[in-house]
mmCIF file of C-alpha atoms in Angstrom:
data_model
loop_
_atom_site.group_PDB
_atom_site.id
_atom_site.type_symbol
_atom_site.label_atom_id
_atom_site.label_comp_id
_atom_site.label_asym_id
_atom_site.label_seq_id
_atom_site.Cartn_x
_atom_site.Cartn_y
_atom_site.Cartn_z
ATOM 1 C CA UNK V 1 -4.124 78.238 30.616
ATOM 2 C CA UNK V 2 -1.697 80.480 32.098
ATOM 3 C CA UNK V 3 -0.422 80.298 36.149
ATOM 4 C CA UNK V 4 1.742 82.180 37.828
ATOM 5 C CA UNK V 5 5.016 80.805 39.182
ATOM 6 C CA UNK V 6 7.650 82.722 40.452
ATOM 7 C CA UNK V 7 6.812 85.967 38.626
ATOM 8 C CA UNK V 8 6.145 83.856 35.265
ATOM 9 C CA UNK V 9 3.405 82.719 33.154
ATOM 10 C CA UNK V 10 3.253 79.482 32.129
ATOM 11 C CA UNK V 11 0.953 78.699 29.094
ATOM 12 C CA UNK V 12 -1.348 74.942 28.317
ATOM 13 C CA UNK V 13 -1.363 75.369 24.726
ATOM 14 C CA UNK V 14 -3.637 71.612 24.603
ATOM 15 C CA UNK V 15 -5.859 73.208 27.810
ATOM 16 C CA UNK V 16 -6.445 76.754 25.358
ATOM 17 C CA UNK V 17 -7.575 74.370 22.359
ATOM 18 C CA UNK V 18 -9.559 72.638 24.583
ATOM 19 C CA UNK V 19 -11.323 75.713 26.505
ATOM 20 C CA UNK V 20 -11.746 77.291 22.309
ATOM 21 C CA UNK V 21 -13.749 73.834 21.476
ATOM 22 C CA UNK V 22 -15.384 74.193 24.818
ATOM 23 C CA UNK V 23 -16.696 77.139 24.188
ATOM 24 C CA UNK V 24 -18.198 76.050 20.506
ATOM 25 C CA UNK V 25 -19.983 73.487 22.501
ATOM 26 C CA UNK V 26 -21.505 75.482 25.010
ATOM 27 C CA UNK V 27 -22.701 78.163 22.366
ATOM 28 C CA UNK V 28 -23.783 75.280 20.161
ATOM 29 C CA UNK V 29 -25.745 73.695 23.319
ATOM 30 C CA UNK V 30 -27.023 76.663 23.800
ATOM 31 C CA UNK V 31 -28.910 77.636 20.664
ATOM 32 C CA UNK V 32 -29.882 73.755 20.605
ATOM 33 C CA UNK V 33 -31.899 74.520 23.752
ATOM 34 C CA UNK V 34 -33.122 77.461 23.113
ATOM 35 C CA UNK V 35 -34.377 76.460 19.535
ATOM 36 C CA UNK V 36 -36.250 73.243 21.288
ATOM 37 C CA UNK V 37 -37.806 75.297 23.952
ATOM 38 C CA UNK V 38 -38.921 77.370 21.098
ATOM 39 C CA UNK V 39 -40.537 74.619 19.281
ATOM 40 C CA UNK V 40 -42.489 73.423 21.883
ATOM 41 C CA UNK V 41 -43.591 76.806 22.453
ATOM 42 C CA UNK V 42 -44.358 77.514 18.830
ATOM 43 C CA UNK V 43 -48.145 76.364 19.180
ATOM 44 C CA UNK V 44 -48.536 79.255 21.557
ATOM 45 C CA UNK V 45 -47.797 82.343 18.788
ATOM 46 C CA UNK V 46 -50.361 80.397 15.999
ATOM 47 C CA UNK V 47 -52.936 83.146 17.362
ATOM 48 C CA UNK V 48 -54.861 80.320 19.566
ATOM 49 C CA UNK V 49 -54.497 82.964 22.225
ATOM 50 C CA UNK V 50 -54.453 86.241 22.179
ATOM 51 C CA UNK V 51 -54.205 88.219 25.570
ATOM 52 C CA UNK V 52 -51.977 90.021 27.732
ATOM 53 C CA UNK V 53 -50.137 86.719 28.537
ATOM 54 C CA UNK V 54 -49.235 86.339 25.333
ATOM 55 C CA UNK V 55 -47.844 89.712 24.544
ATOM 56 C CA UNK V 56 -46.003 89.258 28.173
ATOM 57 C CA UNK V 57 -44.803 85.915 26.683
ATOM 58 C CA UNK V 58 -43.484 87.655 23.588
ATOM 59 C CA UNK V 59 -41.388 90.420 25.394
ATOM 60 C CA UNK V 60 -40.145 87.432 27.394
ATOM 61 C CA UNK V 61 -38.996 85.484 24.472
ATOM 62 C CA UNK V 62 -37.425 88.729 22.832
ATOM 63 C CA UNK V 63 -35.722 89.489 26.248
ATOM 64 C CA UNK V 64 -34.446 85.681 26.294
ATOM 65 C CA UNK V 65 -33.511 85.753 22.519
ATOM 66 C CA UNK V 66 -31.384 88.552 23.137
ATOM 67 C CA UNK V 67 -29.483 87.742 26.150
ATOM 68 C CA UNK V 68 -28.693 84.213 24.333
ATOM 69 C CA UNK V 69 -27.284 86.392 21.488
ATOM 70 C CA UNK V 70 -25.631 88.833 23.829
ATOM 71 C CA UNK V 71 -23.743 85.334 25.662
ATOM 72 C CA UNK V 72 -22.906 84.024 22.432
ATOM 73 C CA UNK V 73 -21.166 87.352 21.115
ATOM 74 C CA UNK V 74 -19.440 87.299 24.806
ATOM 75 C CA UNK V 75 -18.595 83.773 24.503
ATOM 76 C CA UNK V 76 -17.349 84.400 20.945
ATOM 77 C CA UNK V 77 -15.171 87.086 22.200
ATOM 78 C CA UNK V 78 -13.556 84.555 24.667
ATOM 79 C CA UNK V 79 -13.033 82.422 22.134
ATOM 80 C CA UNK V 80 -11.050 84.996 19.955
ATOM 81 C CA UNK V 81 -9.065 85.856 22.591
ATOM 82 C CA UNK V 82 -8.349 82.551 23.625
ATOM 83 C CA UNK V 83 -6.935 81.498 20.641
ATOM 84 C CA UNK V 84 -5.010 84.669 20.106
ATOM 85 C CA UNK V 85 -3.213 84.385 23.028
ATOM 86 C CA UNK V 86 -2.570 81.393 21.829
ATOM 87 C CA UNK V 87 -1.610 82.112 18.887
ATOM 88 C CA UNK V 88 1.047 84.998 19.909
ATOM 89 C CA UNK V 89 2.490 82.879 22.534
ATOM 90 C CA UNK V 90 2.802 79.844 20.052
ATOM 91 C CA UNK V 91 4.613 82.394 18.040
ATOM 92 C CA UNK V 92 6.824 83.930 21.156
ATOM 93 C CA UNK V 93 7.591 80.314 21.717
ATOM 94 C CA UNK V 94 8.665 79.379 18.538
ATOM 95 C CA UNK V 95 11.178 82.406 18.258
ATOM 96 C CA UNK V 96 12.906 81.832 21.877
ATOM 97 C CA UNK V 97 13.445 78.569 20.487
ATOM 98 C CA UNK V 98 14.945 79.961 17.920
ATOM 99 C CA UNK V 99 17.782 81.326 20.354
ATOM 100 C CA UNK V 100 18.764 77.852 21.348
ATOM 101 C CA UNK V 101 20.149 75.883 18.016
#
């Protein structure tokens, strides 16, 4: 994305695309995972069982559930700031070039 050299930043505008749809990917992979874990767990909250396990089972889920939400609204936040940094140095870019007819 952006290195230092000599006291300047130096910007991958393909490399911050890439890490945006990298991102999607890993969020999508994500919920893919955790909705197929879930499905082969399903059979477990029919009411088969009922017993401490299981309620220790459903505060794990709930605790899992919400730290995959909690990554994907981090993730997300990447994202937006990813792409607008982007964004404003596409723009800066644009106007110095602007300087040079």
């Amino acid at each position: 994305m952006g290195q230092p050299v000599g006291g300047q930043i130096l910007y991958n505008f393909s490399t911050m695309s890439e890490a945006v749809a990298a991102i999607d990917t890993a969020i999508s992979k994500m919920r893919g995972t955790l909705t197929e874990i879930e499905a082969g767990l399903r059979p477990l909250e029919t009411g088969a069982w009922e017993s401490e396990a299981q309620e220790a089972y459903r505060i794990r889920k709930e605790r899992w559930n919400t730290s995959a939400n909690h990554i994907a609204m981090i993730l997300g936040q990447i994202k937006v700031a990813v792409t607008n940094s982007a964004e404003r140095m596409q723009a800066t870019d644009r106007k110095a070039a602007g300087y040079f007819p």
